[in-house]
Amino acid sequence: MTQTAERPETEQEGSSQSRLVVVGNGMSGARALEEILARGGGDTFAIEVFGDEPYGNYNRILLSEVLANAAGKAVDDEDADGEDELYLNPLDWYDENGITLHAGVRIVRIDRHAKVVYGDDGSVTPYDTLVLATGSRSFFPPMEGMWASKTELTRGVFGFRSLDDATSMLAHITEHRTAVVIGGGLLGLEAAAGLQAHGVAVHVVHPTEVLMNQQLEAEASKVLRSKLEDMGMHLHLGVKTNEILTDHGRVSGVRFTDGSDLACDMVVVTAGIRPNIGLAMVSGLETQRAIVVDDKLRSVDDDSIFVVGECAQHRGEVYGVVGPLWEQAAVLADVVTGANPDAEYHGSRLATKLKVAGVDVAQMGVKVPERSSDEFVQFSETGRGVYQTVVIRDGTLIGATLVGDVSKVAALTQAFDSRSALPEERIKLLFDLGSAGDAASAADLPADTQICNCNGVSKGDLVACVHDGAESVSACMAATRAGKGCGSCKGLVKEVVEAALGGAGVEDPADSYYVPGIPLDKPTLMAEIRSRGLTSVSSVFAELAPDGKEHVGSKMGLTALLRMMWPDDHVDERDGRFINDRVHANIQRDGTFSVVPRMSGGVTSPDQLRRIADVADKHEIPMVKLTGGQRIDLLGVPKEKLQEVWADLDMPSGWAYGKSFRTVKTCVGTDFCRFGLGDSTRLGIDLEERYKGVEGPAKMKLAVSGCPRNCAESMVKDVGLVAVESQEEGQDCRWQIYVGGAAGATIRKGDILATVDSHEEALRITGRFLQYYRENANWLERTYDFVPRMGLDHLIGVVVDDVEGIADELDARMQETVDRYADPWATDRTEATPGQFHDALPLVPLPQVPIRTSSSRDGVSS
């Protein structure tokens, strides 16, 4: 029988301080504490905090970084470097603020009559005000083989919710190589990315066809899926798991509802979360899905008990993202401290910005139109992994989804939150259309614009930080924690801080790093690699990374750099390449690949066309399509058939999959066009034949136009050449060379680098610019960002005028690259590594790209 305890005497009896007890030391509980302290609560209350875990408060959003060994510290060492990255409030913080922390003590019962809480260590602690921030736990669906006993999971089965989960998984993967992640939501994809960083083969199993279906609609999910598959992640969608297979008490595989099996030695369950309401239930508080609260965040049963975070149910809603939890914490602090006793929480409009396995994602409001009168703007560029939509009702933004490119998220969030007026041209919500008046800047954002959703930091907070003396982006991030969560807002944080500093700030060294895992700018990194003779990605990490730790997001950039620096001696480590680069084809959303043979300058022949048609028929290729780069794309080729298709085509690779020189688009020039001034077709063919497959920090697309009518769109390419009239007698034309153009999500007219007199000089200057770009651009930095960053005058000086005296060296290094070219479709006719072209996907039937034709056999349009 449960007895009611008398309120124990403590040294605070008779003190003017009231007793505040917080149960739960997770992100919500600690945020509530910070808000209470900010309102003078340290003087008002004697504060005690109970937390199940034996740590200070840490950032759960970074658990995938811990799993990937990218957090830069041991989880049990709060004094290690990188503390600010993981621990929001280390143990010392509680002492410094006069808070008594009972780390590792679980509260098992509340006696509401005596106003005391009971700990599992036998302690009895009185309270005047009690805050419940018990959070949530992993949900383990009923499944045979999941549990070894009533309290222990089968060896090799893990949840993914705590530091202990992450460290247990780290210990397990040292001797295990294949993992199944059950659940393709945010947590599941983060767990998968963390495991993949260790070279583990990761299979994500999700019961619906839509990844992250809580945040994304189907089309957005497809783009995300393509990005993740590019990274080598195996995705099984529309598949349900009903059994975990075991062998001698250890995981040996999973079984799906269709009876098929998948072998593995590790299972991570991320099938959702459930609020921790057991304490509230045994203590007589009203619970439904979570603990029911009123608008002041009080339990509806007890005015002395407040609830915050994922364990609170307000007006029927339970929130699981940080934005609403921070809003709840502010209201709770206003009420319990008396700073604003009339404060009320009326619910939250959800606007979420995340980084999912390295892919930026933002979502707010509705995902798709719900009424026939709703306006819907949609943009999709699957090759770049970008998908963007906005939904507008009665002139007000009611929803937006961004995948891959979230550069407009701050302005969209402001419009969504404030219901402000929208531009008449709705497309301007997603793009700057080229004129100076269209481009929005950080300086234009209102002070209350939320910049960092993870830590609730507004533009005004960052500006105030600068006014208080912060002199760099990193200093503002350290002071406010902006950018310390998922990291997707770092670019915007940088813009806001730099605008507030007005150009007077201290340069942040991290801004110049070539890749995030190596703290060196590109010239220094290249010098170190050369001096130490580092020819493999793993050796670069071992020698130059902090503590020698590998960083999965840096591998591809380092691979590209080493291949440029050591074309003969580079040690190829296959996990340092994208899946596209490993199999020399572009992966599609259904796990098949596209094959694009080279047609230099966009010129082909009847023989090539017949060959392509024969191959398409023989291998039953479902779609043959013309590309925007004047090529023919064969889509839907299974991985195991790639080598057969290449052999039957007997054509060279078009490099339509790599971070490399892609294509040269041309017009017909002087051969047939009556306006042609220069032989654009010949120059385009020569450019493509000379620089084919040259690898770079990002893809390079070129074009040549035979006159200023610019039919090949040369002015918006990475490099574009346009023939113009020559004033010299006997000279047909001159060639203007444009650099840094773009016509995708970013629209930019290129800058004129040079105007040259001859075909040969055009070839040479183009190659010299590309080599300088290869050696000086950051990883994934397209020329449209590189050219403004370096400055046109500087580029003209180096590339054209040779003011630094390196033109001959650039030409020579480019010539070395050209001389070493080997066609990948010819060299990889046999497997370079075991399983390189084996069929790994799909293990279950996936939706196939439909076969489309311009007309059916009987001539009726289909």
PDB file of C-alpha atoms in Angstrom, residues 94 116 121 126 153 211 240 314 331 337 355 374 427 438 455 464 477 485 494 571 610 624 633 737 786 834 847:
ATOM      1  CA  TYR A  94      24.624  23.586 -12.808  1.00  0.00           C
ATOM      2  CA  VAL A 116       7.358  15.509  -2.548  1.00  0.00           C
ATOM      3  CA  ASP A 121      17.861   6.002  -5.014  1.00  0.00           C
ATOM      4  CA  PRO A 126      10.022  18.441  -1.449  1.00  0.00           C
ATOM      5  CA  LEU A 153      16.661  -6.276 -26.314  1.00  0.00           C
ATOM      6  CA  LEU A 211      10.508   8.834 -46.614  1.00  0.00           C
ATOM      7  CA  LYS A 240       7.148  -3.978 -43.431  1.00  0.00           C
ATOM      8  CA  HIS A 314      -1.808  20.890 -25.324  1.00  0.00           C
ATOM      9  CA  VAL A 331       5.651  30.675 -21.451  1.00  0.00           C
ATOM     10  CA  THR A 337       8.668  33.249 -12.117  1.00  0.00           C
ATOM     11  CA  LYS A 355      19.823  18.477 -42.025  1.00  0.00           C
ATOM     12  CA  ASP A 374      -4.954  27.176 -53.361  1.00  0.00           C
ATOM     13  CA  ILE A 427       8.257  32.415 -58.148  1.00  0.00           C
ATOM     14  CA  ASP A 438      14.954  41.113 -56.492  1.00  0.00           C
ATOM     15  CA  ASN A 455      17.958  26.575 -30.494  1.00  0.00           C
ATOM     16  CA  ALA A 464      22.434  41.868 -30.120  1.00  0.00           C
ATOM     17  CA  MET A 477      27.431  30.855 -32.611  1.00  0.00           C
ATOM     18  CA  GLY A 485      21.928  21.916 -33.739  1.00  0.00           C
ATOM     19  CA  LYS A 494      26.924  33.803 -41.283  1.00  0.00           C
ATOM     20  CA  VAL A 571      45.128   5.087 -54.074  1.00  0.00           C
ATOM     21  CA  ARG A 610      20.948   2.990 -84.905  1.00  0.00           C
ATOM     22  CA  VAL A 624      15.182   7.039 -74.171  1.00  0.00           C
ATOM     23  CA  ASP A 633      19.910   9.462 -72.159  1.00  0.00           C
ATOM     24  CA  ILE A 737      34.778  33.774 -73.163  1.00  0.00           C
ATOM     25  CA  PHE A 786      33.820  30.773 -57.465  1.00  0.00           C
ATOM     26  CA  PRO A 834      34.074  -7.359 -55.813  1.00  0.00           C
ATOM     27  CA  PRO A 847       7.847   1.485 -58.636  1.00  0.00           C
TER      28      PRO A 847
END
